[in-house]
Amino acid sequence: MQELTDTFGRVHRDLRISVTDRCNFRCTYCMPAEGMDWLPRDEVLSFEEIERIASLLVDRYGFDSIRLTGGEPTVRAHLPQLVAKLARLDVDLALTTNGATLALVAPALADAGLDRINVSLDTLHPARFVEMTRRDSLAAVIDGVRAAKAAGLDPVKVNVVAMAGVNEDELIDFAAFGRAEGVEVRFIEFMPLDADQAWKRSSVLTQADIVERISERFPLVAERRGHAPADRFAYVDGGGAPGSSHIGVIASVTEPFCGSCDRVRLTADGKLRSCLFAMTETDLRGLIRAGADDEALAAAIEGCVHGKWAGHRIDQVNFIRPSRSMSQLGG
Ligand code: SAM
Ligand code: SF4
């Protein structure tokens, strides 16, 4: 098996696929309230095109994990059909969703072969939920978390973008929620990928703050980090309901994991990106639609990964925001 290696020796085995740029929420830290221009449908990769690229990465380079994301992946019609196609590959298959319709679709996704799921939920207060997502769906999302567990998706994790002055008063409530529901809560440092470009360094709640504050109520102990972007912390008392023994923190700003990054991203319009913050991308859709064979596709993929940089520069004076926001990149 060939390895997909960059010039820093990092081997790539993790694919994140954005299946749509559309979304039924308008989270303040991701999209503007109005005025997103959606991709025309014919510019979005078909399921067959996605399957072709995924199969090539799995068969030729030994990719072993795939995560579907968006935009909001569950707004893509017939999503379970894509899940079923990808489940035939021998990979760990995951999905990230806002959970709004998860109570309806979780059984079909699990039946189609989805292994695990991350549900994004940034506040447990109904009014704040409306402010943060510009939609009134808190109860539906919580139902979705429960439905995902009931459908047998394992693990079910809850992603919380932690922002100073926005939801920092809920850290302990989220820890308690995870322990009661039997889910691992993963706090994400706010990144400069919001469409409104309102990100400020001072709005980032840091990993150190998060762990310190939760530890005051529920003592935590750090675990070693592997390839996964999340640093994991175990509850000293073992946690609550099964599935809640740890929290995770994705410290992209204060503790970047670039040195062990093994990920590439495919956007909904078929561009391969070697980093969320990359300034260039490789047009696989154009190649496929021009009739490229697997060798030509593989050469383009290798070229993209070869150009991967050592790491992003958030927090440094020479940081340049990518022109696409999170929902267009596939977070
Ligand atoms: N719509 C799905 C969702 O919200 O889970 C999937 C796509 S969303 C872009 C993927 C993840 O990125 C979510 O957990 C979301 O909270 C996170 N995200 C979006 N904008 C972000 C930002 N500016 N900084 C950090 N995380 C962000
Ligand atoms: Fe939609 Fe997810 Fe972005 Fe929220 S974070 S606007 S749910 S894509």
Tab-separated table of C-alpha atoms and ligand atoms in Angstrom:
chain	number	residue	atom	x	y	z
A	1	MET	CA	0.000	0.000	0.000
A	2	GLN	CA	1.272	3.440	-0.972
A	3	GLU	CA	1.345	6.186	1.669
A	4	LEU	CA	0.012	9.663	0.977
A	5	THR	CA	2.827	11.657	2.535
A	6	ASP	CA	3.614	15.379	2.567
A	7	THR	CA	7.037	17.014	2.600
A	8	PHE	CA	7.055	16.949	6.427
A	9	GLY	CA	6.592	13.178	6.532
A	10	ARG	CA	2.988	13.277	7.703
A	11	VAL	CA	1.002	10.299	6.423
A	12	HIS	CA	-2.623	11.060	5.476
A	13	ARG	CA	-5.415	8.600	6.236
A	14	ASP	CA	-8.382	10.729	7.241
A	15	LEU	CA	-10.871	12.219	4.761
A	16	ARG	CA	-13.470	14.834	5.612
A	17	ILE	CA	-16.168	15.228	2.974
A	18	SER	CA	-18.507	18.195	2.787
A	19	VAL	CA	-21.664	16.879	1.130
A	20	THR	CA	-23.381	20.269	0.800
A	21	ASP	CA	-22.660	23.932	1.469
A	22	ARG	CA	-26.307	24.507	2.476
A	23	CYS	CA	-27.584	24.648	6.022
A	24	ASN	CA	-30.853	24.977	7.934
A	25	PHE	CA	-29.147	26.988	10.746
A	26	ARG	CA	-27.286	30.289	10.616
A	27	CYS	CA	-24.844	29.994	13.525
A	28	THR	CA	-23.334	33.394	14.236
A	29	TYR	CA	-19.797	31.984	14.347
A	30	CYS	CA	-20.150	30.302	10.953
A	31	MET	CA	-22.644	31.940	8.570
A	32	PRO	CA	-24.102	35.413	8.063
A	33	ALA	CA	-27.815	35.917	8.878
A	34	GLU	CA	-28.615	36.565	5.213
A	35	GLY	CA	-26.956	36.468	1.864
A	36	MET	CA	-25.148	33.140	1.555
A	37	ASP	CA	-24.787	32.219	-2.100
A	38	TRP	CA	-25.379	28.480	-2.477
A	39	LEU	CA	-23.549	26.433	-5.049
A	40	PRO	CA	-25.674	25.581	-8.088
A	41	ARG	CA	-26.651	21.905	-7.837
A	42	ASP	CA	-24.635	20.856	-10.868
A	43	GLU	CA	-21.473	22.145	-9.178
A	44	VAL	CA	-21.961	19.848	-6.184
A	45	LEU	CA	-20.329	16.434	-6.391
A	46	SER	CA	-22.717	13.563	-7.082
A	47	PHE	CA	-22.715	10.542	-4.762
A	48	GLU	CA	-20.919	8.579	-7.478
A	49	GLU	CA	-18.178	11.218	-7.731
A	50	ILE	CA	-17.753	11.282	-3.952
A	51	GLU	CA	-17.602	7.490	-3.877
A	52	ARG	CA	-14.961	7.458	-6.618
A	53	ILE	CA	-12.641	9.842	-4.767
A	54	ALA	CA	-13.184	8.120	-1.410
A	55	SER	CA	-12.540	4.670	-2.907
A	56	LEU	CA	-9.312	5.867	-4.498
A	57	LEU	CA	-8.059	7.260	-1.187
A	58	VAL	CA	-8.988	4.073	0.665
A	59	ASP	CA	-7.768	1.549	-1.915
A	60	ARG	CA	-4.562	3.275	-2.968
A	61	TYR	CA	-3.440	5.103	0.181
A	62	GLY	CA	-5.062	3.132	2.991
A	63	PHE	CA	-7.369	5.856	4.268
A	64	ASP	CA	-9.160	4.424	7.289
A	65	SER	CA	-11.558	7.130	8.420
A	66	ILE	CA	-14.135	9.277	6.671
A	67	ARG	CA	-16.307	11.980	8.204
A	68	LEU	CA	-19.278	13.522	6.413
A	69	THR	CA	-19.949	17.166	7.141
A	70	GLY	CA	-21.199	20.331	5.456
A	71	GLY	CA	-22.871	22.870	5.559
A	72	GLU	CA	-25.421	20.646	7.202
A	73	PRO	CA	-25.032	17.127	5.809
A	74	THR	CA	-28.566	16.043	6.713
A	75	VAL	CA	-30.078	18.593	4.303
A	76	ARG	CA	-28.533	16.692	1.384
A	77	ALA	CA	-31.288	14.560	-0.159
A	78	HIS	CA	-30.945	10.791	0.216
A	79	LEU	CA	-27.917	11.050	2.548
A	80	PRO	CA	-28.360	7.449	3.806
A	81	GLN	CA	-27.689	6.258	0.228
A	82	LEU	CA	-24.268	7.921	0.312
A	83	VAL	CA	-23.621	6.492	3.767
A	84	ALA	CA	-24.427	3.018	2.443
A	85	LYS	CA	-21.979	3.460	-0.474
A	86	LEU	CA	-19.163	4.623	1.819
A	87	ALA	CA	-19.936	1.995	4.445
A	88	ARG	CA	-18.861	-0.613	1.895
A	89	LEU	CA	-15.318	0.763	2.203
A	90	ASP	CA	-13.430	-0.553	5.196
A	91	VAL	CA	-13.337	2.706	7.172
A	92	ASP	CA	-14.492	4.263	10.395
A	93	LEU	CA	-17.474	6.273	9.102
A	94	ALA	CA	-18.617	9.348	11.035
A	95	LEU	CA	-20.883	12.364	10.571
A	96	THR	CA	-21.004	15.858	12.065
A	97	THR	CA	-24.484	17.437	12.236
A	98	ASN	CA	-26.345	20.273	13.889
A	99	GLY	CA	-28.869	17.668	15.024
A	100	ALA	CA	-31.985	19.590	13.966
A	101	THR	CA	-33.529	16.620	12.143
A	102	LEU	CA	-31.456	13.872	13.723
A	103	ALA	CA	-34.363	12.380	15.643
A	104	LEU	CA	-35.916	11.611	12.233
A	105	VAL	CA	-32.825	10.408	10.368
A	106	ALA	CA	-30.647	8.703	13.006
A	107	PRO	CA	-32.163	5.210	12.507
A	108	ALA	CA	-31.754	5.374	8.701
A	109	LEU	CA	-28.158	6.579	9.029
A	110	ALA	CA	-27.317	3.807	11.488
A	111	ASP	CA	-29.021	1.199	9.284
A	112	ALA	CA	-27.028	2.440	6.280
A	113	GLY	CA	-23.775	1.757	8.153
A	114	LEU	CA	-22.804	5.005	9.876
A	115	ASP	CA	-20.562	4.176	12.850
A	116	ARG	CA	-20.527	7.323	14.951
A	117	ILE	CA	-21.746	10.877	15.159
A	118	ASN	CA	-20.927	14.328	16.506
A	119	VAL	CA	-23.809	16.668	17.250
A	120	SER	CA	-23.078	20.390	17.494
A	121	LEU	CA	-24.785	22.109	20.417
A	122	ASP	CA	-23.418	25.344	21.842
A	123	THR	CA	-25.911	26.284	24.528
A	124	LEU	CA	-28.504	24.604	26.709
A	125	HIS	CA	-30.548	27.828	27.122
A	126	PRO	CA	-33.461	28.102	24.651
A	127	ALA	CA	-33.238	31.888	24.175
A	128	ARG	CA	-29.474	31.799	23.742
A	129	PHE	CA	-29.861	28.924	21.278
A	130	VAL	CA	-32.055	31.182	19.120
A	131	GLU	CA	-29.471	33.971	19.330
A	132	MET	CA	-26.591	31.673	18.422
A	133	THR	CA	-28.190	29.637	15.616
A	134	ARG	CA	-30.955	32.068	14.531
A	135	ARG	CA	-33.314	29.059	14.748
A	136	ASP	CA	-35.568	27.736	17.559
A	137	SER	CA	-34.478	24.107	17.656
A	138	LEU	CA	-32.891	23.351	21.034
A	139	ALA	CA	-35.430	20.664	21.976
A	140	ALA	CA	-35.080	19.014	18.549
A	141	VAL	CA	-31.293	18.863	18.874
A	142	ILE	CA	-31.466	17.310	22.341
A	143	ASP	CA	-33.995	14.776	20.990
A	144	GLY	CA	-31.526	14.134	18.176
A	145	VAL	CA	-28.694	13.366	20.611
A	146	ARG	CA	-30.938	10.853	22.383
A	147	ALA	CA	-32.142	9.339	19.103
A	148	ALA	CA	-28.543	8.866	17.944
A	149	LYS	CA	-27.758	6.926	21.122
A	150	ALA	CA	-30.950	4.899	20.801
A	151	ALA	CA	-30.087	4.060	17.165
A	152	GLY	CA	-26.816	2.521	18.354
A	153	LEU	CA	-24.416	5.114	16.931
A	154	ASP	CA	-21.327	4.821	19.104
A	155	PRO	CA	-19.821	7.035	20.277
A	156	VAL	CA	-22.201	9.986	20.244
A	157	LYS	CA	-20.260	13.174	20.938
A	158	VAL	CA	-21.505	16.718	21.440
A	159	ASN	CA	-19.409	19.553	19.927
A	160	VAL	CA	-19.494	22.903	21.722
A	161	VAL	CA	-17.773	25.961	20.236
A	162	ALA	CA	-16.654	27.711	23.427
A	163	MET	CA	-16.648	31.486	23.173
A	164	ALA	CA	-15.693	34.051	25.793
A	165	GLY	CA	-18.644	36.194	26.802
A	166	VAL	CA	-21.103	33.996	24.875
A	167	ASN	CA	-21.427	30.549	26.446
A	168	GLU	CA	-18.505	30.398	28.885
A	169	ASP	CA	-20.942	30.332	31.811
A	170	GLU	CA	-22.203	26.919	30.583
A	171	LEU	CA	-19.027	24.839	30.769
A	172	ILE	CA	-20.058	22.996	33.898
A	173	ASP	CA	-23.661	22.654	32.680
A	174	PHE	CA	-22.327	20.993	29.525
A	175	ALA	CA	-20.127	18.650	31.544
A	176	ALA	CA	-23.177	17.714	33.647
A	177	PHE	CA	-25.268	17.293	30.474
A	178	GLY	CA	-22.696	14.906	28.983
A	179	ARG	CA	-22.527	12.890	32.188
A	180	ALA	CA	-26.328	12.638	32.401
A	181	GLU	CA	-26.841	11.749	28.715
A	182	GLY	CA	-23.863	9.414	28.359
A	183	VAL	CA	-22.072	11.468	25.696
A	184	GLU	CA	-18.548	12.871	25.410
A	185	VAL	CA	-18.607	16.665	25.200
A	186	ARG	CA	-15.905	18.173	22.959
A	187	PHE	CA	-15.192	21.842	23.368
A	188	ILE	CA	-13.831	23.587	20.256
A	189	GLU	CA	-11.804	26.784	20.412
A	190	PHE	CA	-13.444	29.466	18.267
A	191	MET	CA	-11.519	29.794	14.974
A	192	PRO	CA	-11.325	32.748	12.548
A	193	LEU	CA	-13.578	31.059	9.988
A	194	ASP	CA	-16.830	32.921	10.722
A	195	ALA	CA	-18.471	34.420	7.651
A	196	ASP	CA	-19.063	37.724	9.465
A	197	GLN	CA	-15.316	38.017	10.207
A	198	ALA	CA	-16.098	39.023	13.791
A	199	TRP	CA	-13.497	36.654	15.293
A	200	LYS	CA	-11.131	38.270	17.782
A	201	ARG	CA	-8.380	36.586	19.754
A	202	SER	CA	-10.103	37.754	22.936
A	203	SER	CA	-13.266	35.821	22.015
A	204	VAL	CA	-11.399	32.491	22.157
A	205	LEU	CA	-12.004	30.541	25.331
A	206	THR	CA	-8.781	28.580	25.654
A	207	GLN	CA	-8.258	24.914	26.426
A	208	ALA	CA	-6.513	25.913	29.660
A	209	ASP	CA	-9.550	27.963	30.778
A	210	ILE	CA	-12.005	25.238	29.826
A	211	VAL	CA	-10.203	22.437	31.645
A	212	GLU	CA	-9.498	24.534	34.717
A	213	ARG	CA	-13.094	25.644	35.105
A	214	ILE	CA	-14.635	22.208	34.618
A	215	SER	CA	-12.060	20.661	36.942
A	216	GLU	CA	-13.263	22.886	39.771
A	217	ARG	CA	-16.544	20.957	39.754
A	218	PHE	CA	-15.558	17.653	38.091
A	219	PRO	CA	-11.801	16.959	38.475
A	220	LEU	CA	-10.118	15.916	35.202
A	221	VAL	CA	-6.841	14.274	34.258
A	222	ALA	CA	-5.145	14.751	30.857
A	223	GLU	CA	-4.529	11.842	28.473
A	224	ARG	CA	-1.909	11.617	25.746
A	225	ARG	CA	-2.855	12.961	22.336
A	226	GLY	CA	-2.665	10.696	19.274
A	227	HIS	CA	-3.601	11.710	15.711
A	228	ALA	CA	-7.024	12.919	16.811
A	229	PRO	CA	-7.352	16.686	16.989
A	230	ALA	CA	-9.042	16.552	20.379
A	231	ASP	CA	-7.042	16.466	23.578
A	232	ARG	CA	-8.918	14.145	25.898
A	233	PHE	CA	-9.362	14.522	29.631
A	234	ALA	CA	-10.758	11.753	31.837
A	235	TYR	CA	-13.060	12.451	34.754
A	236	VAL	CA	-11.250	11.373	37.901
A	237	ASP	CA	-14.507	9.858	39.218
A	238	GLY	CA	-15.042	7.906	35.977
A	239	GLY	CA	-17.838	10.168	34.657
A	240	GLY	CA	-21.574	9.574	34.666
A	241	ALA	CA	-23.697	7.444	32.337
A	242	PRO	CA	-21.757	5.051	30.052
A	243	GLY	CA	-20.116	7.016	27.218
A	244	SER	CA	-19.273	10.069	29.357
A	245	SER	CA	-15.958	9.110	30.944
A	246	HIS	CA	-14.069	11.916	29.145
A	247	ILE	CA	-14.309	15.396	27.717
A	248	GLY	CA	-12.363	16.507	24.656
A	249	VAL	CA	-10.937	19.892	23.724
A	250	ILE	CA	-10.015	20.875	20.174
A	251	ALA	CA	-7.472	23.585	20.846
A	252	SER	CA	-6.881	24.657	17.241
A	253	VAL	CA	-5.871	28.157	18.303
A	254	THR	CA	-3.804	27.703	21.454
A	255	GLU	CA	-2.438	24.142	20.975
A	256	PRO	CA	-2.522	23.462	17.214
A	257	PHE	CA	-2.260	19.796	16.255
A	258	CYS	CA	-0.759	20.515	12.820
A	259	GLY	CA	2.356	18.410	13.512
A	260	SER	CA	0.294	15.216	13.663
A	261	CYS	CA	-2.410	16.191	11.155
A	262	ASP	CA	-3.379	13.265	8.907
A	263	ARG	CA	-6.410	14.877	7.268
A	264	VAL	CA	-7.469	16.084	3.838
A	265	ARG	CA	-10.776	17.760	3.020
A	266	LEU	CA	-13.067	17.510	0.025
A	267	THR	CA	-15.406	20.473	-0.427
A	268	ALA	CA	-18.968	20.086	-1.699
A	269	ASP	CA	-17.842	21.374	-5.104
A	270	GLY	CA	-15.070	18.821	-5.357
A	271	LYS	CA	-11.980	20.768	-4.339
A	272	LEU	CA	-9.358	18.913	-2.320
A	273	ARG	CA	-7.800	20.971	0.507
A	274	SER	CA	-4.819	19.898	2.576
A	275	CYS	CA	-5.740	22.235	5.470
A	276	LEU	CA	-8.765	24.215	6.692
A	277	PHE	CA	-6.622	27.318	6.332
A	278	ALA	CA	-4.988	26.415	2.991
A	279	MET	CA	-4.858	29.222	0.434
A	280	THR	CA	-4.958	26.835	-2.528
A	281	GLU	CA	-7.138	23.873	-3.469
A	282	THR	CA	-7.096	21.172	-6.136
A	283	ASP	CA	-10.067	20.775	-8.480
A	284	LEU	CA	-10.864	17.053	-8.490
A	285	ARG	CA	-14.381	17.635	-9.845
A	286	GLY	CA	-12.976	19.301	-12.959
A	287	LEU	CA	-10.605	16.400	-13.535
A	288	ILE	CA	-13.314	13.764	-13.045
A	289	ARG	CA	-15.745	15.543	-15.348
A	290	ALA	CA	-13.011	15.886	-17.978
A	291	GLY	CA	-12.654	12.098	-17.942
A	292	ALA	CA	-9.457	11.755	-15.891
A	293	ASP	CA	-8.389	8.208	-15.034
A	294	ASP	CA	-7.337	7.113	-11.538
A	295	GLU	CA	-3.645	7.767	-12.260
A	296	ALA	CA	-4.372	11.391	-13.161
A	297	LEU	CA	-6.595	11.820	-10.107
A	298	ALA	CA	-3.938	10.275	-7.870
A	299	ALA	CA	-1.274	12.603	-9.285
A	300	ALA	CA	-3.474	15.612	-8.492
A	301	ILE	CA	-4.148	14.340	-4.963
A	302	GLU	CA	-0.439	13.776	-4.329
A	303	GLY	CA	0.358	17.249	-5.649
A	304	CYS	CA	-2.183	18.791	-3.288
A	305	VAL	CA	-0.792	16.973	-0.259
A	306	HIS	CA	2.757	17.757	-1.323
A	307	GLY	CA	1.930	21.437	-1.040
A	308	LYS	CA	0.656	21.102	2.529
A	309	TRP	CA	2.295	23.561	4.854
A	310	ALA	CA	3.773	22.802	8.258
A	311	GLY	CA	0.942	24.479	10.109
A	312	HIS	CA	-1.516	27.337	10.230
A	313	ARG	CA	-0.579	30.694	11.692
A	314	ILE	CA	-3.680	31.708	13.654
A	315	ASP	CA	-2.483	33.920	16.500
A	316	GLN	CA	0.469	35.232	14.470
A	317	VAL	CA	0.754	38.555	12.681
A	318	ASN	CA	1.152	36.971	9.243
A	319	PHE	CA	-2.063	34.904	9.504
A	320	ILE	CA	-4.313	35.233	6.429
A	321	ARG	CA	-7.931	34.073	6.615
A	322	PRO	CA	-9.006	31.677	3.863
A	323	SER	CA	-11.597	33.215	1.548
A	324	ARG	CA	-14.161	30.499	2.342
A	325	SER	CA	-15.916	30.336	5.736
A	326	MET	CA	-16.405	27.212	7.848
A	327	SER	CA	-19.696	26.090	6.286
A	328	GLN	CA	-18.104	26.268	2.821
A	329	LEU	CA	-14.976	24.373	3.879
A	330	GLY	CA	-16.650	21.580	5.797
A	331	GLY	CA	-15.659	21.973	9.430
B	1	SAM	N1	-23.567	21.745	10.189
B	1	SAM	C1	-22.845	20.746	10.887
B	1	SAM	C2	-22.625	21.141	12.314
B	1	SAM	O1	-22.842	22.295	12.673
B	1	SAM	O2	-22.251	20.258	13.069
B	1	SAM	C3	-21.535	20.373	10.233
B	1	SAM	C4	-20.699	21.495	9.663
B	1	SAM	S1	-20.047	22.610	10.871
B	1	SAM	C5	-19.187	23.761	9.834
B	1	SAM	C6	-18.802	21.590	11.624
B	1	SAM	C7	-18.312	22.036	12.969
B	1	SAM	O3	-17.620	23.259	12.823
B	1	SAM	C8	-19.412	22.282	13.998
B	1	SAM	O4	-19.125	21.573	15.184
B	1	SAM	C9	-19.341	23.770	14.230
B	1	SAM	O5	-19.714	24.103	15.537
B	1	SAM	C10	-17.880	24.060	13.955
B	1	SAM	N2	-17.612	25.445	13.617
B	1	SAM	C11	-18.225	26.244	12.723
B	1	SAM	N3	-17.660	27.468	12.681
B	1	SAM	C12	-16.637	27.454	13.580
B	1	SAM	C13	-15.660	28.418	14.005
B	1	SAM	N4	-15.619	29.640	13.496
B	1	SAM	N5	-14.761	28.034	14.950
B	1	SAM	C14	-14.799	26.782	15.469
B	1	SAM	N6	-15.682	25.835	15.115
B	1	SAM	C15	-16.595	26.161	14.188
B	2	SF4	FE1	-24.807	25.383	9.761
B	2	SF4	FE2	-23.069	23.890	11.110
B	2	SF4	FE3	-22.395	26.344	10.226
B	2	SF4	FE4	-24.147	26.115	12.184
B	2	SF4	S1	-21.986	25.465	12.254
B	2	SF4	S2	-24.380	27.456	10.384
B	2	SF4	S3	-25.208	24.293	11.684
B	2	SF4	S4	-22.845	24.596	8.978
